[in-house]
Amino acid sequence: MPWVSDENAPAFVDLYELTMAASYFAHGMNEPATFELSVRRLPPNRGFLVACGLEDAVAYLDGFAFGDDAIDYLRSLGTFDRAFLDALARLRFTGDVWAVPEGEAVFGQEPILRVTTSLIEAQLVETFLLNAVGFQTMIATKAARIALACGDRAFVDFSGRRDHGADAALKVARASCVGGASATSNVLAGQLYGLEVSGTMAHSYVLAFPDEADAFRAYARDFPEGAVLLIDTYDTVEGARHAASVANELRAEGVAIRGVRLDSGDLAALARAVRDVLDAEGCADLRIFASSDLDEYRIAALLAQGAPIDAFGVGTRLGTSADAPSLGAVYKLVDGARGPVMKHSLDKASHPGVKQVYREERDGASLADTIALAGEPGVAGRPLLEPVMASGERLTPPESLAVLRDRRAAAVARLPETARRLEADADAYPVRLSPGLATLIEELGG
């Protein structure tokens, strides 16, 4: 079965990256160049983004090498000459990388990642870097918005079966954790990333037994520490009564049912009815877990109605970022043999020069960002881009997901309330250009 792996990832590249690289090679154009990865503008209703995917990007660059299979395949295309393919087989990433740490809040036009290396190297890594950083930033942002809607309630990534591919599901689980998910239903993601795994049962399990209570009883005995029972296979309120009865029956056996799950219907009304049943039956300790096409908007509405729901499972709308399923992430040449350069295309202009982002903060609050030329004097604020690779070598070990999750929580909390709204304006957080950058843009005809 074909998969993207550490061995073949360098061939995860658009053809035109290779044809451009071959042309550079033919013309002796391989001077140092700087490319920057950014998102042109925030999607609708987004007041911020959460940077994510850097670890995958660094791991890819750290192991960058075209294997024999890739070289043989490229040779079979008849497009590239032997000299270029021989050079490609020897190629390794030797550049410098600066990046915004994962979990930090970022905004439109701000460089999230900066690559300085030979022109050919920088060109060939574009596709993977855009995929890794763009996708995971999109998902981490969606998860962070869900976390805002949940408040002090937990939510779990339930998206694996609906995500756009197996690798996407793994990256969703990771990015969701950065964004605030407490666990994932994906066991492989738990294994690979050290995530907490969580799950309940399916309707098929209940239907496999002659009686709903029998299904609950069997499952709870098989998993006596913290089973969650799915109660809407038949009648939800009656299912709650069965769950309470089984919970009370099995307490003497040391079986502790943790809660019940709602997966259909009017979740607010059903949650209230189920809570009444559980409390009346002496099961006030059982929590109510809800799923069913949830996202930040629906969760916020449920909680605004006072729905007594303790935690949420979020699937399709998280794993596909349903209301904003793509980011306009771009990777642009900003400095090279001719000095600073910029793209002038209508609605797609780029900012020239090697840049840094500075964040003004006061009393624990983020006030504004300034996109400036790297090393430009007199720019106030904390620099966001940090060195992560030098001469092709990574500078620090991977950060734990707990560190990234805490960074995201702190970064989002520092943002103004206007940027944290679920329906935020595009300019909810001020981002400006420094005098030096504005002057350079003017000089280059921008």
Short mmCIF file of C-alpha atoms in Angstrom, two decimals:
data_model
loop_
_atom_site.label_atom_id
_atom_site.label_comp_id
_atom_site.label_asym_id
_atom_site.label_seq_id
_atom_site.Cartn_x
_atom_site.Cartn_y
_atom_site.Cartn_z
CA MET A 1 0.00 0.00 0.00
CA PRO A 2 1.55 3.35 -0.99
CA TRP A 3 2.19 5.81 1.85
CA VAL A 4 4.13 9.00 2.33
CA SER A 5 7.09 7.93 4.49
CA ASP A 6 10.34 9.39 5.78
CA GLU A 7 12.10 7.68 2.88
CA ASN A 8 9.94 9.01 0.03
CA ALA A 9 8.79 12.36 1.46
CA PRO A 10 11.31 14.41 -0.61
CA ALA A 11 9.45 13.23 -3.73
CA PHE A 12 6.27 14.75 -2.27
CA VAL A 13 6.85 17.71 -4.55
CA ASP A 14 4.98 19.41 -7.36
CA LEU A 15 6.53 18.74 -10.75
CA TYR A 16 7.15 22.41 -11.43
CA GLU A 17 9.39 22.63 -8.38
CA LEU A 18 11.64 20.06 -10.05
CA THR A 19 11.51 21.63 -13.51
CA MET A 20 12.37 25.04 -12.02
CA ALA A 21 15.20 23.47 -10.04
CA ALA A 22 16.50 21.76 -13.18
CA SER A 23 16.43 25.06 -15.03
CA TYR A 24 18.25 26.83 -12.18
CA PHE A 25 20.84 24.05 -12.31
CA ALA A 26 21.27 24.36 -16.06
CA HIS A 27 21.84 28.10 -15.79
CA GLY A 28 24.14 27.95 -12.78
CA MET A 29 21.60 29.74 -10.59
CA ASN A 30 22.01 28.43 -7.07
CA GLU A 31 22.82 31.49 -4.99
CA PRO A 32 21.50 31.90 -1.44
CA ALA A 33 17.81 32.79 -1.34
CA THR A 34 15.19 33.40 1.32
CA PHE A 35 11.61 32.18 1.05
CA GLU A 36 8.88 32.94 3.61
CA LEU A 37 5.70 30.99 4.35
CA SER A 38 2.64 32.95 5.37
CA VAL A 39 -1.14 33.05 5.08
CA ARG A 40 -2.38 35.84 2.85
CA ARG A 41 -5.50 36.63 4.85
CA LEU A 42 -7.58 35.12 7.63
CA PRO A 43 -10.61 33.04 6.61
CA PRO A 44 -14.08 34.44 7.38
CA ASN A 45 -14.89 34.74 11.10
CA ARG A 46 -11.29 34.01 12.09
CA GLY A 47 -9.72 36.62 14.36
CA PHE A 48 -6.45 34.68 14.67
CA LEU A 49 -4.58 31.57 13.55
CA VAL A 50 -2.60 29.07 15.65
CA ALA A 51 0.79 28.20 14.14
CA CYS A 52 1.22 24.45 13.86
CA GLY A 53 3.09 21.83 11.81
CA LEU A 54 6.62 23.08 12.43
CA GLU A 55 7.89 19.81 13.88
CA ASP A 56 6.87 17.89 10.76
CA ALA A 57 8.54 20.56 8.63
CA VAL A 58 11.82 20.39 10.58
CA ALA A 59 11.85 16.59 10.61
CA TYR A 60 11.33 16.60 6.85
CA LEU A 61 14.16 19.06 6.24
CA ASP A 62 16.43 17.21 8.65
CA GLY A 63 16.07 13.99 6.65
CA PHE A 64 15.77 15.50 3.19
CA ALA A 65 17.26 13.18 0.55
CA PHE A 66 15.96 11.78 -2.73
CA GLY A 67 16.14 8.01 -2.56
CA ASP A 68 17.07 5.64 -5.37
CA ASP A 69 13.43 4.85 -6.16
CA ALA A 70 12.62 8.54 -6.59
CA ILE A 71 15.64 9.13 -8.81
CA ASP A 72 14.79 6.08 -10.92
CA TYR A 73 11.24 7.30 -11.35
CA LEU A 74 12.34 10.79 -12.34
CA ARG A 75 14.75 9.27 -14.86
CA SER A 76 11.86 7.27 -16.35
CA LEU A 77 9.96 10.47 -17.09
CA GLY A 78 12.55 11.47 -19.67
CA THR A 79 12.29 15.08 -18.51
CA PHE A 80 15.55 15.56 -16.61
CA ASP A 81 19.13 15.10 -17.75
CA ARG A 82 21.64 12.90 -15.98
CA ALA A 83 23.71 15.74 -14.53
CA PHE A 84 20.70 17.20 -12.73
CA LEU A 85 19.52 13.82 -11.44
CA ASP A 86 23.02 13.04 -10.16
CA ALA A 87 23.07 16.38 -8.34
CA LEU A 88 19.58 15.71 -6.99
CA ALA A 89 20.70 12.35 -5.60
CA ARG A 90 23.45 14.11 -3.63
CA LEU A 91 21.26 16.97 -2.43
CA ARG A 92 20.68 17.54 1.28
CA PHE A 93 19.11 20.47 3.08
CA THR A 94 21.89 22.75 4.30
CA GLY A 95 20.00 25.93 5.13
CA ASP A 96 18.80 28.04 8.03
CA VAL A 97 15.19 28.06 9.24
CA TRP A 98 13.47 30.58 11.46
CA ALA A 99 9.89 29.99 12.57
CA VAL A 100 7.12 31.06 14.89
CA PRO A 101 6.88 28.42 17.64
CA GLU A 102 3.97 26.03 17.37
CA GLY A 103 0.97 27.12 19.43
CA GLU A 104 1.67 30.84 18.99
CA ALA A 105 -1.07 33.07 17.56
CA VAL A 106 -0.35 34.49 14.10
CA PHE A 107 -2.15 36.65 11.57
CA GLY A 108 -2.46 37.34 7.86
CA GLN A 109 0.69 38.36 5.91
CA GLU A 110 2.96 37.45 8.83
CA PRO A 111 5.80 35.04 8.01
CA ILE A 112 5.27 31.85 10.00
CA LEU A 113 8.39 30.14 8.66
CA ARG A 114 11.49 31.45 6.86
CA VAL A 115 13.97 29.38 4.87
CA THR A 116 17.38 30.68 3.79
CA THR A 117 19.49 28.32 1.72
CA SER A 118 20.55 27.71 -1.88
CA LEU A 119 17.86 28.57 -4.42
CA ILE A 120 17.43 24.96 -5.56
CA GLU A 121 17.07 23.59 -2.04
CA ALA A 122 14.61 26.30 -1.06
CA GLN A 123 12.51 25.72 -4.16
CA LEU A 124 12.27 21.96 -3.78
CA VAL A 125 10.91 21.99 -0.21
CA GLU A 126 7.97 24.29 -0.95
CA THR A 127 5.24 21.72 -1.47
CA PHE A 128 5.84 19.76 1.72
CA LEU A 129 6.27 22.86 3.90
CA LEU A 130 3.03 24.39 2.66
CA ASN A 131 1.19 21.13 3.21
CA ALA A 132 2.56 20.53 6.70
CA VAL A 133 2.26 24.04 8.09
CA GLY A 134 -0.85 25.16 6.20
CA PHE A 135 -2.98 22.13 7.06
CA GLN A 136 -2.00 21.81 10.70
CA THR A 137 -2.35 25.55 11.28
CA MET A 138 -5.88 25.33 9.86
CA ILE A 139 -6.81 22.45 12.17
CA ALA A 140 -5.13 23.85 15.29
CA THR A 141 -7.03 27.08 14.72
CA LYS A 142 -10.33 25.24 14.39
CA ALA A 143 -9.59 23.29 17.56
CA ALA A 144 -8.66 26.49 19.43
CA ARG A 145 -12.01 28.00 18.47
CA ILE A 146 -13.79 24.87 19.72
CA ALA A 147 -11.83 25.18 22.97
CA LEU A 148 -13.04 28.77 23.31
CA ALA A 149 -16.64 27.63 22.82
CA CYS A 150 -16.26 24.79 25.33
CA GLY A 151 -14.84 26.99 28.08
CA ASP A 152 -13.98 24.70 30.98
CA ARG A 153 -15.51 21.65 29.30
CA ALA A 154 -13.37 19.10 27.47
CA PHE A 155 -13.67 17.98 23.88
CA VAL A 156 -12.24 14.97 22.04
CA ASP A 157 -11.14 14.61 18.41
CA PHE A 158 -13.58 12.11 16.87
CA SER A 159 -12.73 12.93 13.26
CA GLY A 160 -10.53 10.10 11.99
CA ARG A 161 -13.15 8.26 9.97
CA ARG A 162 -14.24 11.46 8.20
CA ASP A 163 -10.87 13.08 7.55
CA HIS A 164 -9.46 13.36 4.04
CA GLY A 165 -7.01 10.48 4.23
CA ALA A 166 -5.20 8.49 6.89
CA ASP A 167 -2.23 10.84 7.17
CA ALA A 168 -4.61 13.79 7.49
CA ALA A 169 -6.34 12.04 10.39
CA LEU A 170 -3.04 11.69 12.24
CA LYS A 171 -2.16 15.33 11.67
CA VAL A 172 -5.67 16.35 12.76
CA ALA A 173 -5.23 14.48 16.03
CA ARG A 174 -1.90 16.19 16.68
CA ALA A 175 -3.03 19.68 15.68
CA SER A 176 -6.28 19.28 17.62
CA CYS A 177 -4.27 18.55 20.74
CA VAL A 178 -2.25 21.72 20.19
CA GLY A 179 -5.53 23.59 19.71
CA GLY A 180 -7.06 22.25 22.91
CA ALA A 181 -8.53 18.76 22.43
CA SER A 182 -8.10 16.63 25.53
CA ALA A 183 -7.88 13.33 23.65
CA THR A 184 -8.39 11.59 20.31
CA SER A 185 -10.31 8.49 19.26
CA ASN A 186 -7.47 7.55 16.89
CA VAL A 187 -5.34 4.82 18.45
CA LEU A 188 -2.42 5.20 16.02
CA ALA A 189 -2.27 8.92 16.79
CA GLY A 190 -2.20 8.04 20.47
CA GLN A 191 0.69 5.66 19.86
CA LEU A 192 2.72 7.99 17.65
CA TYR A 193 2.19 11.26 19.52
CA GLY A 194 1.60 10.09 23.07
CA LEU A 195 -1.96 11.42 23.07
CA GLU A 196 -4.68 10.29 25.43
CA VAL A 197 -7.14 8.05 23.58
CA SER A 198 -10.85 8.07 24.29
CA GLY A 199 -13.93 6.27 23.02
CA THR A 200 -17.37 5.02 23.94
CA MET A 201 -19.29 2.48 21.87
CA ALA A 202 -21.22 2.40 18.59
CA HIS A 203 -24.90 1.79 17.95
CA SER A 204 -23.90 -1.49 16.32
CA TYR A 205 -22.71 -2.75 19.72
CA VAL A 206 -26.08 -2.05 21.30
CA LEU A 207 -27.93 -3.57 18.34
CA ALA A 208 -25.84 -6.73 18.59
CA PHE A 209 -27.48 -7.55 21.95
CA PRO A 210 -31.11 -8.59 22.41
CA ASP A 211 -31.65 -5.89 25.01
CA GLU A 212 -30.17 -2.40 25.51
CA ALA A 213 -29.59 -2.98 29.21
CA ASP A 214 -27.79 -6.23 28.45
CA ALA A 215 -25.44 -4.35 26.13
CA PHE A 216 -24.75 -1.73 28.80
CA ARG A 217 -24.19 -4.38 31.45
CA ALA A 218 -21.77 -6.40 29.32
CA TYR A 219 -19.74 -3.38 28.23
CA ALA A 220 -19.51 -1.93 31.72
CA ARG A 221 -18.34 -5.25 33.16
CA ASP A 222 -15.74 -5.62 30.40
CA PHE A 223 -14.47 -2.06 31.00
CA PRO A 224 -15.26 -1.47 34.68
CA GLU A 225 -13.30 1.74 35.07
CA GLY A 226 -15.02 4.57 33.29
CA ALA A 227 -17.30 3.14 30.59
CA VAL A 228 -19.43 5.66 28.70
CA LEU A 229 -22.73 4.24 27.43
CA LEU A 230 -24.35 5.33 24.16
CA ILE A 231 -28.03 5.80 25.02
CA ASP A 232 -29.76 6.97 21.82
CA THR A 233 -29.98 3.73 19.81
CA TYR A 234 -33.70 3.45 20.59
CA ASP A 235 -35.30 6.00 22.89
CA THR A 236 -32.81 8.36 24.51
CA VAL A 237 -34.64 9.03 27.76
CA GLU A 238 -35.44 5.36 28.20
CA GLY A 239 -31.79 4.65 27.43
CA ALA A 240 -30.85 6.97 30.28
CA ARG A 241 -33.08 4.97 32.63
CA HIS A 242 -31.44 1.74 31.52
CA ALA A 243 -27.99 3.26 32.01
CA ALA A 244 -28.89 4.46 35.52
CA SER A 245 -30.33 1.08 36.43
CA VAL A 246 -27.22 -0.76 35.24
CA ALA A 247 -24.93 1.77 36.97
CA ASN A 248 -26.72 1.25 40.28
CA GLU A 249 -26.80 -2.52 39.84
CA LEU A 250 -23.07 -2.80 39.14
CA ARG A 251 -21.77 -0.46 41.83
CA ALA A 252 -21.67 -3.40 44.23
CA GLU A 253 -19.31 -5.15 41.82
CA GLY A 254 -16.95 -2.18 41.86
CA VAL A 255 -17.95 -1.14 38.36
CA ALA A 256 -17.93 2.65 37.92
CA ILE A 257 -19.78 3.83 34.83
CA ARG A 258 -18.42 7.26 33.96
CA GLY A 259 -21.21 8.67 31.85
CA VAL A 260 -23.61 8.51 28.95
CA ARG A 261 -23.34 9.77 25.41
CA LEU A 262 -25.93 11.56 23.26
CA ASP A 263 -25.41 11.37 19.49
CA SER A 264 -28.64 12.58 17.89
CA GLY A 265 -31.73 14.72 18.26
CA ASP A 266 -32.24 17.97 20.11
CA LEU A 267 -29.14 17.75 22.25
CA ALA A 268 -30.09 20.60 24.58
CA ALA A 269 -33.55 19.25 25.39
CA LEU A 270 -32.34 15.66 25.61
CA ALA A 271 -29.42 16.59 27.86
CA ARG A 272 -31.81 18.26 30.30
CA ALA A 273 -34.16 15.27 30.28
CA VAL A 274 -31.30 12.81 30.70
CA ARG A 275 -29.78 14.84 33.51
CA ASP A 276 -33.13 14.77 35.33
CA VAL A 277 -33.34 10.99 34.95
CA LEU A 278 -29.79 10.37 36.13
CA ASP A 279 -30.14 12.66 39.13
CA ALA A 280 -33.49 11.18 40.11
CA GLU A 281 -32.01 7.67 39.97
CA GLY A 282 -29.10 8.52 42.24
CA CYS A 283 -26.58 8.82 39.38
CA ALA A 284 -25.59 12.45 39.72
CA ASP A 285 -21.98 11.33 39.27
CA LEU A 286 -22.59 10.18 35.68
CA ARG A 287 -21.47 12.78 33.14
CA ILE A 288 -23.20 13.60 29.88
CA PHE A 289 -21.04 13.44 26.76
CA ALA A 290 -22.44 14.75 23.44
CA SER A 291 -21.48 14.28 19.80
CA SER A 292 -23.35 14.60 16.44
CA ASP A 293 -21.99 17.06 13.86
CA LEU A 294 -20.70 19.50 16.45
CA ASP A 295 -18.47 22.53 15.96
CA GLU A 296 -17.69 25.70 17.88
CA TYR A 297 -20.90 27.41 16.79
CA ARG A 298 -23.20 24.58 17.83
CA ILE A 299 -21.35 23.98 21.09
CA ALA A 300 -21.61 27.67 21.97
CA ALA A 301 -25.34 27.60 21.20
CA LEU A 302 -25.89 24.50 23.34
CA LEU A 303 -24.09 26.00 26.31
CA ALA A 304 -25.92 29.30 25.86
CA GLN A 305 -29.15 27.32 26.23
CA GLY A 306 -27.88 25.92 29.50
CA ALA A 307 -27.54 22.37 28.20
CA PRO A 308 -26.05 20.25 31.04
CA ILE A 309 -23.41 18.67 28.81
CA ASP A 310 -20.06 17.94 30.42
CA ALA A 311 -17.88 17.14 27.39
CA PHE A 312 -18.05 16.91 23.61
CA GLY A 313 -16.87 14.68 20.80
CA VAL A 314 -16.15 16.68 17.65
CA GLY A 315 -15.62 14.89 14.36
CA THR A 316 -16.26 15.91 10.76
CA ARG A 317 -16.40 19.66 11.29
CA LEU A 318 -13.11 19.62 13.19
CA GLY A 319 -11.15 17.27 10.94
CA THR A 320 -12.18 19.11 7.78
CA SER A 321 -12.39 22.60 9.33
CA ALA A 322 -15.78 22.59 7.63
CA ASP A 323 -16.54 26.32 7.62
CA ALA A 324 -13.02 27.26 6.47
CA PRO A 325 -11.56 24.13 4.82
CA SER A 326 -8.40 25.73 3.46
CA LEU A 327 -5.90 28.46 4.22
CA GLY A 328 -4.37 30.72 1.61
CA ALA A 329 -0.88 29.64 2.68
CA VAL A 330 1.90 30.77 0.34
CA TYR A 331 5.67 30.34 0.13
CA LYS A 332 7.33 33.24 -1.62
CA LEU A 333 10.84 34.28 -2.62
CA VAL A 334 11.56 37.50 -0.74
CA ASP A 335 15.33 37.89 -1.15
CA GLY A 336 17.88 36.43 -3.54
CA ALA A 337 20.76 37.15 -5.87
CA ARG A 338 19.09 40.41 -6.98
CA GLY A 339 18.37 41.48 -3.42
CA PRO A 340 14.86 41.95 -2.01
CA VAL A 341 12.07 41.03 -4.43
CA MET A 342 8.28 41.20 -4.35
CA LYS A 343 5.33 39.92 -6.33
CA HIS A 344 3.00 42.64 -7.62
CA SER A 345 0.02 40.53 -8.75
CA LEU A 346 -3.41 41.98 -7.99
CA ASP A 347 -4.69 40.65 -4.63
CA LYS A 348 -1.62 38.39 -4.44
CA ALA A 349 1.20 40.85 -3.81
CA SER A 350 3.97 39.73 -1.48
CA HIS A 351 6.08 41.74 0.95
CA PRO A 352 9.78 41.92 0.04
CA GLY A 353 12.86 41.36 2.14
CA VAL A 354 13.83 39.08 5.01
CA LYS A 355 11.38 39.84 7.80
CA GLN A 356 10.63 39.48 11.48
CA VAL A 357 7.35 39.91 13.35
CA TYR A 358 7.27 41.88 16.59
CA ARG A 359 4.42 41.66 19.09
CA GLU A 360 3.67 44.51 21.46
CA GLU A 361 2.46 43.27 24.84
CA ARG A 362 1.46 45.00 28.04
CA ASP A 363 0.20 43.58 31.33
CA GLY A 364 -0.16 40.11 29.85
CA ALA A 365 -2.15 41.25 26.83
CA SER A 366 -1.17 41.27 23.15
CA LEU A 367 -1.81 44.69 21.64
CA ALA A 368 -0.54 44.74 18.05
CA ASP A 369 1.96 43.16 15.66
CA THR A 370 4.49 44.82 13.39
CA ILE A 371 5.91 43.10 10.31
CA ALA A 372 9.39 44.52 9.93
CA LEU A 373 12.63 43.89 8.13
CA ALA A 374 14.86 41.51 10.07
CA GLY A 375 17.27 43.56 12.13
CA GLU A 376 15.40 46.82 11.52
CA PRO A 377 16.18 49.15 14.45
CA GLY A 378 13.58 50.86 16.58
CA VAL A 379 10.76 48.31 16.24
CA ALA A 380 9.00 47.66 19.52
CA GLY A 381 7.83 44.27 20.70
CA ARG A 382 8.78 40.65 21.20
CA PRO A 383 10.23 38.95 18.09
CA LEU A 384 8.15 35.91 17.13
CA LEU A 385 10.37 34.13 14.61
CA GLU A 386 13.07 32.05 16.30
CA PRO A 387 15.99 30.07 14.81
CA VAL A 388 15.18 26.35 14.57
CA MET A 389 17.79 25.10 12.06
CA ALA A 390 21.27 26.32 11.13
CA SER A 391 23.34 24.95 8.25
CA GLY A 392 20.87 22.09 7.90
CA GLU A 393 21.06 21.00 11.54
CA ARG A 394 18.17 21.35 13.96
CA LEU A 395 19.00 23.50 16.96
CA THR A 396 16.60 22.15 19.58
CA PRO A 397 14.87 18.83 20.26
CA PRO A 398 11.14 18.45 19.53
CA GLU A 399 8.86 20.16 22.02
CA SER A 400 6.23 18.11 23.82
CA LEU A 401 2.61 18.53 22.82
CA ALA A 402 1.87 19.62 26.38
CA VAL A 403 4.23 22.58 25.91
CA LEU A 404 2.60 23.47 22.60
CA ARG A 405 -0.87 23.18 24.09
CA ASP A 406 0.04 25.46 27.00
CA ARG A 407 1.61 27.96 24.60
CA ARG A 408 -1.58 28.05 22.53
CA ALA A 409 -3.75 28.54 25.61
CA ALA A 410 -1.60 31.43 26.82
CA ALA A 411 -1.32 33.03 23.37
CA VAL A 412 -5.05 32.95 22.72
CA ALA A 413 -5.83 34.22 26.23
CA ARG A 414 -3.59 37.24 25.60
CA LEU A 415 -5.54 38.27 22.51
CA PRO A 416 -8.20 40.97 22.73
CA GLU A 417 -11.75 39.71 23.14
CA THR A 418 -12.63 41.02 19.68
CA ALA A 419 -10.13 38.61 18.10
CA ARG A 420 -11.35 35.64 20.16
CA ARG A 421 -14.97 35.96 19.08
CA LEU A 422 -16.35 33.10 16.99
CA GLU A 423 -17.47 35.66 14.43
CA ALA A 424 -14.52 38.02 14.48
CA ASP A 425 -13.84 40.78 11.97
CA ALA A 426 -10.82 40.41 9.68
CA ASP A 427 -9.10 43.38 11.33
CA ALA A 428 -9.95 42.44 14.91
CA TYR A 429 -6.25 42.42 15.76
CA PRO A 430 -4.00 45.20 14.42
CA VAL A 431 -1.09 44.19 12.18
CA ARG A 432 1.00 46.97 10.66
CA LEU A 433 4.10 47.36 8.53
CA SER A 434 7.27 48.93 9.91
CA PRO A 435 8.66 52.11 8.37
CA GLY A 436 11.58 50.20 6.87
CA LEU A 437 9.36 47.60 5.22
CA ALA A 438 6.91 50.21 3.97
CA THR A 439 9.80 52.15 2.40
CA LEU A 440 11.20 49.03 0.71
CA ILE A 441 7.78 48.20 -0.73
CA GLU A 442 7.53 51.72 -2.14
CA GLU A 443 11.03 51.52 -3.60
CA LEU A 444 10.13 48.29 -5.40
CA GLY A 445 7.01 49.82 -6.89
CA GLY A 446 4.47 48.34 -4.49
#
